[in-house]
Structure formats: structure tokens, C-alpha cells
mmCIF file of C-alpha atoms and ligand atoms in Angstrom:
data_model
loop_
_atom_site.group_PDB
_atom_site.id
_atom_site.type_symbol
_atom_site.label_atom_id
_atom_site.label_comp_id
_atom_site.label_asym_id
_atom_site.label_seq_id
_atom_site.Cartn_x
_atom_site.Cartn_y
_atom_site.Cartn_z
ATOM 1 C CA UNK A 1 0.000 0.000 0.000
ATOM 2 C CA UNK A 2 1.293 3.439 -0.914
ATOM 3 C CA UNK A 3 1.308 6.335 1.551
ATOM 4 C CA UNK A 4 -0.232 9.760 1.023
ATOM 5 C CA UNK A 5 0.833 12.651 3.227
ATOM 6 C CA UNK A 6 -2.272 14.860 3.448
ATOM 7 C CA UNK A 7 -1.975 18.262 5.089
ATOM 8 C CA UNK A 8 -4.391 20.981 6.145
ATOM 9 C CA UNK A 9 -3.831 24.295 7.936
ATOM 10 C CA UNK A 10 -4.812 25.788 11.269
ATOM 11 C CA UNK A 11 -7.163 28.834 11.335
ATOM 12 C CA UNK A 12 -5.663 32.182 10.246
ATOM 13 C CA UNK A 13 -6.486 35.870 9.691
ATOM 14 C CA UNK A 14 -10.194 36.481 10.266
ATOM 15 C CA UNK A 15 -11.185 32.831 9.689
ATOM 16 C CA UNK A 16 -11.960 31.304 13.099
ATOM 17 C CA UNK A 17 -12.291 27.843 11.521
ATOM 18 C CA UNK A 18 -10.167 26.220 8.813
ATOM 19 C CA UNK A 19 -12.235 23.518 7.068
ATOM 20 C CA UNK A 20 -9.070 21.811 5.799
ATOM 21 C CA UNK A 21 -8.194 20.898 9.389
ATOM 22 C CA UNK A 22 -11.350 18.845 10.008
ATOM 23 C CA UNK A 23 -11.096 17.165 6.601
ATOM 24 C CA UNK A 24 -7.533 15.936 7.107
ATOM 25 C CA UNK A 25 -8.209 14.832 10.691
ATOM 26 C CA UNK A 26 -11.223 12.792 9.553
ATOM 27 C CA UNK A 27 -9.371 11.205 6.618
ATOM 28 C CA UNK A 28 -6.315 10.274 8.699
ATOM 29 C CA UNK A 29 -5.635 6.523 8.561
ATOM 30 C CA UNK A 30 -8.175 5.849 5.809
ATOM 31 C CA UNK A 31 -7.409 3.808 2.723
ATOM 32 C CA UNK A 32 -8.362 5.690 -0.438
ATOM 33 C CA UNK A 33 -7.556 4.645 -4.009
ATOM 34 C CA UNK A 34 -4.536 2.515 -3.127
ATOM 35 C CA UNK A 35 -3.146 5.015 -0.612
ATOM 36 C CA UNK A 36 -3.068 4.939 3.165
ATOM 37 C CA UNK A 37 -3.646 8.520 4.336
ATOM 38 C CA UNK A 38 -1.302 10.075 6.888
ATOM 39 C CA UNK A 39 -2.593 13.513 7.919
ATOM 40 C CA UNK A 40 -0.889 16.501 9.471
ATOM 41 C CA UNK A 41 -2.061 20.041 10.260
ATOM 42 C CA UNK A 42 0.395 22.824 9.442
ATOM 43 C CA UNK A 43 0.838 26.167 11.229
ATOM 44 C CA UNK A 44 0.184 29.428 9.343
ATOM 45 C CA UNK A 45 3.686 30.730 10.006
ATOM 46 C CA UNK A 46 6.215 31.691 7.318
ATOM 47 C CA UNK A 47 9.160 30.883 9.599
ATOM 48 C CA UNK A 48 7.985 27.361 10.448
ATOM 49 C CA UNK A 49 5.587 25.837 7.895
ATOM 50 C CA UNK A 50 8.092 25.029 5.131
ATOM 51 C CA UNK A 51 10.503 23.215 7.451
ATOM 52 C CA UNK A 52 7.569 21.485 9.129
ATOM 53 C CA UNK A 53 6.303 19.979 5.878
ATOM 54 C CA UNK A 54 9.856 18.896 5.030
ATOM 55 C CA UNK A 55 10.217 17.074 8.355
ATOM 56 C CA UNK A 56 6.849 15.353 7.823
ATOM 57 C CA UNK A 57 8.060 14.180 4.397
ATOM 58 C CA UNK A 58 11.271 12.885 5.967
ATOM 59 C CA UNK A 59 9.396 11.060 8.729
ATOM 60 C CA UNK A 60 6.487 9.645 6.697
ATOM 61 C CA UNK A 61 8.401 8.951 3.443
ATOM 62 C CA UNK A 62 5.212 9.327 1.405
ATOM 63 C CA UNK A 63 4.668 8.283 -2.214
ATOM 64 C CA UNK A 64 2.534 11.394 -2.724
ATOM 65 C CA UNK A 65 1.875 14.668 -0.885
ATOM 66 C CA UNK A 66 -1.408 16.542 -1.162
ATOM 67 C CA UNK A 67 -1.819 19.792 0.744
ATOM 68 C CA UNK A 68 -5.111 21.569 1.289
ATOM 69 C CA UNK A 69 -5.777 25.210 2.008
ATOM 70 C CA UNK A 70 -8.808 27.398 2.518
ATOM 71 C CA UNK A 71 -9.421 30.065 -0.081
ATOM 72 C CA UNK A 72 -12.253 32.036 1.498
ATOM 73 C CA UNK A 73 -14.367 33.510 -1.321
ATOM 74 C CA UNK A 74 -13.789 30.811 -3.932
ATOM 75 C CA UNK A 75 -16.887 28.977 -5.131
ATOM 76 C CA UNK A 76 -15.292 25.805 -6.442
ATOM 77 C CA UNK A 77 -12.721 23.151 -5.594
ATOM 78 C CA UNK A 78 -9.548 24.441 -7.225
ATOM 79 C CA UNK A 79 -6.499 22.214 -7.740
ATOM 80 C CA UNK A 80 -3.522 24.518 -8.184
ATOM 81 C CA UNK A 81 -1.324 24.413 -11.287
ATOM 82 C CA UNK A 82 1.714 26.381 -10.116
ATOM 83 C CA UNK A 83 3.626 27.636 -7.074
ATOM 84 C CA UNK A 84 5.805 30.764 -7.356
ATOM 85 C CA UNK A 85 8.998 31.756 -5.519
ATOM 86 C CA UNK A 86 7.462 34.636 -3.555
ATOM 87 C CA UNK A 87 6.344 35.308 0.000
ATOM 88 C CA UNK A 88 4.103 38.347 -0.010
ATOM 89 C CA UNK A 89 0.966 38.913 1.931
ATOM 90 C CA UNK A 90 -1.007 39.568 5.048
ATOM 91 C CA UNK A 91 0.253 38.838 8.550
ATOM 92 C CA UNK A 92 0.751 35.183 9.402
ATOM 93 C CA UNK A 93 -0.230 33.847 12.833
ATOM 94 C CA UNK A 94 3.042 35.172 14.283
ATOM 95 C CA UNK A 95 2.374 38.675 12.915
ATOM 96 C CA UNK A 96 4.922 38.515 10.064
ATOM 97 C CA UNK A 97 3.783 40.056 6.763
ATOM 98 C CA UNK A 98 6.501 39.477 4.123
ATOM 99 C CA UNK A 99 6.927 41.790 1.143
ATOM 100 C CA UNK A 100 8.350 40.377 -2.120
ATOM 101 C CA UNK A 101 10.640 37.854 -0.425
ATOM 102 C CA UNK A 102 11.947 34.796 -2.264
ATOM 103 C CA UNK A 103 11.026 31.476 -0.648
ATOM 104 C CA UNK A 104 14.241 29.814 -1.824
ATOM 105 C CA UNK A 105 17.209 32.081 -2.674
ATOM 106 C CA UNK A 106 18.024 31.646 -6.374
ATOM 107 C CA UNK A 107 15.273 29.018 -6.605
ATOM 108 C CA UNK A 108 13.277 28.555 -9.804
ATOM 109 C CA UNK A 109 10.668 31.257 -10.442
ATOM 110 C CA UNK A 110 7.939 28.654 -10.256
ATOM 111 C CA UNK A 111 7.106 24.957 -10.310
ATOM 112 C CA UNK A 112 4.181 23.184 -11.936
ATOM 113 C CA UNK A 113 2.429 20.485 -9.939
ATOM 114 C CA UNK A 114 2.933 16.927 -11.169
ATOM 115 C CA UNK A 115 -0.470 15.827 -9.878
ATOM 116 C CA UNK A 116 -3.210 14.967 -12.384
ATOM 117 C CA UNK A 117 -5.155 18.213 -11.832
ATOM 118 C CA UNK A 118 -7.127 17.993 -15.099
ATOM 119 C CA UNK A 119 -8.238 14.462 -14.232
ATOM 120 C CA UNK A 120 -9.205 15.631 -10.734
ATOM 121 C CA UNK A 121 -11.351 18.468 -12.089
ATOM 122 C CA UNK A 122 -13.075 16.175 -14.597
ATOM 123 C CA UNK A 123 -13.726 13.548 -11.898
ATOM 124 C CA UNK A 124 -15.162 16.167 -9.542
ATOM 125 C CA UNK A 125 -17.516 17.510 -12.187
ATOM 126 C CA UNK A 126 -18.508 13.935 -13.071
ATOM 127 C CA UNK A 127 -19.699 13.329 -9.492
ATOM 128 C CA UNK A 128 -21.525 16.676 -9.493
ATOM 129 C CA UNK A 129 -19.037 18.845 -7.611
ATOM 130 C CA UNK A 130 -18.028 22.234 -9.124
ATOM 131 C CA UNK A 131 -14.298 22.412 -9.849
ATOM 132 C CA UNK A 132 -11.745 24.165 -11.997
ATOM 133 C CA UNK A 133 -7.971 24.400 -12.268
ATOM 134 C CA UNK A 134 -6.551 27.487 -10.565
ATOM 135 C CA UNK A 135 -3.541 29.219 -12.079
ATOM 136 C CA UNK A 136 -2.548 30.993 -8.886
ATOM 137 C CA UNK A 137 -2.153 29.781 -5.325
ATOM 138 C CA UNK A 138 -1.419 33.380 -4.249
ATOM 139 C CA UNK A 139 1.785 34.334 -2.399
ATOM 140 C CA UNK A 140 0.729 33.499 1.162
ATOM 141 C CA UNK A 141 1.267 30.295 3.178
ATOM 142 C CA UNK A 142 -0.435 27.922 0.739
ATOM 143 C CA UNK A 143 1.819 28.950 -2.122
ATOM 144 C CA UNK A 144 4.775 28.847 0.292
ATOM 145 C CA UNK A 145 4.159 25.234 1.296
ATOM 146 C CA UNK A 146 3.367 24.165 -2.263
ATOM 147 C CA UNK A 147 6.608 25.771 -3.507
ATOM 148 C CA UNK A 148 8.735 24.135 -0.786
ATOM 149 C CA UNK A 149 7.307 20.697 -1.599
ATOM 150 C CA UNK A 150 7.723 21.083 -5.369
ATOM 151 C CA UNK A 151 11.261 22.437 -4.958
ATOM 152 C CA UNK A 152 12.088 19.275 -2.984
ATOM 153 C CA UNK A 153 10.378 17.085 -5.591
ATOM 154 C CA UNK A 154 12.333 18.701 -8.410
ATOM 155 C CA UNK A 155 15.676 18.392 -6.607
ATOM 156 C CA UNK A 156 15.325 15.040 -4.857
ATOM 157 C CA UNK A 157 12.138 13.066 -5.565
ATOM 158 C CA UNK A 158 10.871 13.524 -9.138
ATOM 159 C CA UNK A 159 8.890 10.285 -8.704
ATOM 160 C CA UNK A 160 6.814 11.718 -5.819
ATOM 161 C CA UNK A 161 3.426 13.179 -6.746
ATOM 162 C CA UNK A 162 2.858 16.567 -5.131
ATOM 163 C CA UNK A 163 0.080 19.075 -5.354
ATOM 164 C CA UNK A 164 -2.129 21.582 -3.647
ATOM 165 C CA UNK A 165 -5.893 22.091 -3.612
ATOM 166 C CA UNK A 166 -7.632 25.242 -2.435
ATOM 167 C CA UNK A 167 -11.145 24.716 -1.134
ATOM 168 C CA UNK A 168 -14.038 27.095 -0.426
ATOM 169 C CA UNK A 169 -15.325 27.848 3.066
ATOM 170 C CA UNK A 170 -17.473 25.300 4.889
ATOM 171 C CA UNK A 171 -20.958 26.268 6.134
ATOM 172 C CA UNK A 172 -19.521 26.144 9.662
ATOM 173 C CA UNK A 173 -16.997 28.838 8.754
ATOM 174 C CA UNK A 174 -19.476 30.894 6.741
ATOM 175 C CA UNK A 175 -21.897 31.044 9.665
ATOM 176 C CA UNK A 176 -19.090 32.506 11.799
ATOM 177 C CA UNK A 177 -17.515 34.690 9.113
ATOM 178 C CA UNK A 178 -20.655 35.895 7.389
ATOM 179 C CA UNK A 179 -19.339 36.953 3.973
ATOM 180 C CA UNK A 180 -18.054 33.908 2.075
ATOM 181 C CA UNK A 181 -19.716 31.368 -0.248
ATOM 182 C CA UNK A 182 -19.736 27.955 1.399
ATOM 183 C CA UNK A 183 -20.056 24.204 0.938
ATOM 184 C CA UNK A 184 -21.153 21.482 3.334
ATOM 185 C CA UNK A 185 -18.333 19.700 5.152
ATOM 186 C CA UNK A 186 -19.556 16.404 3.639
ATOM 187 C CA UNK A 187 -19.234 17.726 0.072
ATOM 188 C CA UNK A 188 -15.804 19.243 0.753
ATOM 189 C CA UNK A 189 -14.613 15.928 2.157
ATOM 190 C CA UNK A 190 -16.160 13.941 -0.710
ATOM 191 C CA UNK A 191 -14.341 16.254 -3.129
ATOM 192 C CA UNK A 192 -10.983 15.562 -1.510
ATOM 193 C CA UNK A 193 -11.625 11.809 -1.486
ATOM 194 C CA UNK A 194 -12.505 12.031 -5.194
ATOM 195 C CA UNK A 195 -9.248 13.884 -5.912
ATOM 196 C CA UNK A 196 -7.184 11.317 -3.993
ATOM 197 C CA UNK A 197 -8.839 8.548 -6.022
ATOM 198 C CA UNK A 198 -7.362 10.096 -9.187
ATOM 199 C CA UNK A 199 -3.753 9.594 -8.040
ATOM 200 C CA UNK A 200 -1.812 6.803 -9.778
HETATM 201 N N1 LIG B 301 -5.130 29.185 3.314
HETATM 202 C C1 LIG B 301 -4.101 30.196 3.255
HETATM 203 C C2 LIG B 301 -3.063 29.765 4.233
HETATM 204 C C3 LIG B 301 -3.716 28.738 5.086
HETATM 205 C C4 LIG B 301 -4.950 28.364 4.373
HETATM 206 O O1 LIG B 301 -5.715 27.436 4.680
HETATM 207 C C5 LIG B 301 -3.602 30.463 1.835
HETATM 208 O O2 LIG B 301 -4.403 30.344 0.892
HETATM 209 O O3 LIG B 301 -2.442 30.782 1.643
#
């Protein structure tokens, strides 16, 4: 059985709940599409998150890594195509707000995912869940973690599948937050299971 490292994030900014956290906790230990899921929740902290995902990869030795992030305001499930070598954005949970910083000094400008994102989107639509490929993961923590993983893949593990999916708010979050489109937790989780099933 292959191993999938599945990560979500803790709450951040003005989102008191991060739906990715509950999804990864509930999927931990499950067997999906030939993979045993090993879940971890990452901090929203520029100084820690990249090294944290690297130590999880070292410890778990996964065959594939799928990271999830909340994109409050998006309507659909959006597998990301590319990560860019930039930290730039709002304050993280430690209060650091980077401006135009590289993630890896002299690193590549960007990396494309090697996950089957087109197949994921088609499979999601086939089971009735709205989805589209996203061409930007932003320049905040989600892009940061995606870039660090893909940089590692490119340098050391070209055989390892790695990708990132941004998801909309859950109803639970929308009730608290008030101004974001939302999905049920069950549909968000079903969407992630469907995406995992598309991995080779
Ligand atoms: N979403 C943020 C960081 C954590 C999360 O769940 C992002 O899109 O960068």
C-alpha cells in the first residue's frame, strides 16, 4: 500500500475555523484509491511551515503529498497548477507580513504540480461537484508550502506526486464569518476523497 501525506492548515487571519483541518483529521488513517492517508495540520507561520512539511516528508516517506488550504471567497474546488517563488501577503499567525521575499534564494521562479489536476477536475464535475484548475495559489502560506514541496520534488524526488488544492469555506466557517460562499463539510470531504482517487 502506498502512503499519502495529506496536510491541512490551522485557522488564520479572520477565519476562526479552517475547514481543511477537520477534513484531514477525519481522513487520517483511511485507505483511499490505493493510498493509506497520513494527515498533518500545518501552522500558518512563514518561519515554520516550510521546514515542518519537510520534516513530515522525511518522517512519513510518502509516495505522494497533497496539501489543502482554505481560499475564502472561492466557489469551487480548485487544484492549483503552479507555485511561485514569492512570499508576499497579510500577517501570518506570528504577525509577520513578508513583502516580495523569495522562498528559496536563487530558486526557480515557479514549479508546476505533477499531480493529475485535469483528471481531478473532470472527476469532480462527473460526481456533481463544481471544480476548476486554478492558475494561482497566491503568495501566502499555501503557495509557500506548495513551492517548498515542489522544490524538494524537483531536486530530490521527481517520482513523488505533489500538489495543492484550495477549497471554499465550509458552512460552519461561513456562519461565523458571514461573507463567504460555502459548501457542506460532507461535500468538501467527498471532493478531496474524489481527488485522492485520481492519483496513480
Ligand atoms: N489558506 C491560506 C493559508 C492557510 C490556508 O488554509 C492560503 O491560501 O495561503
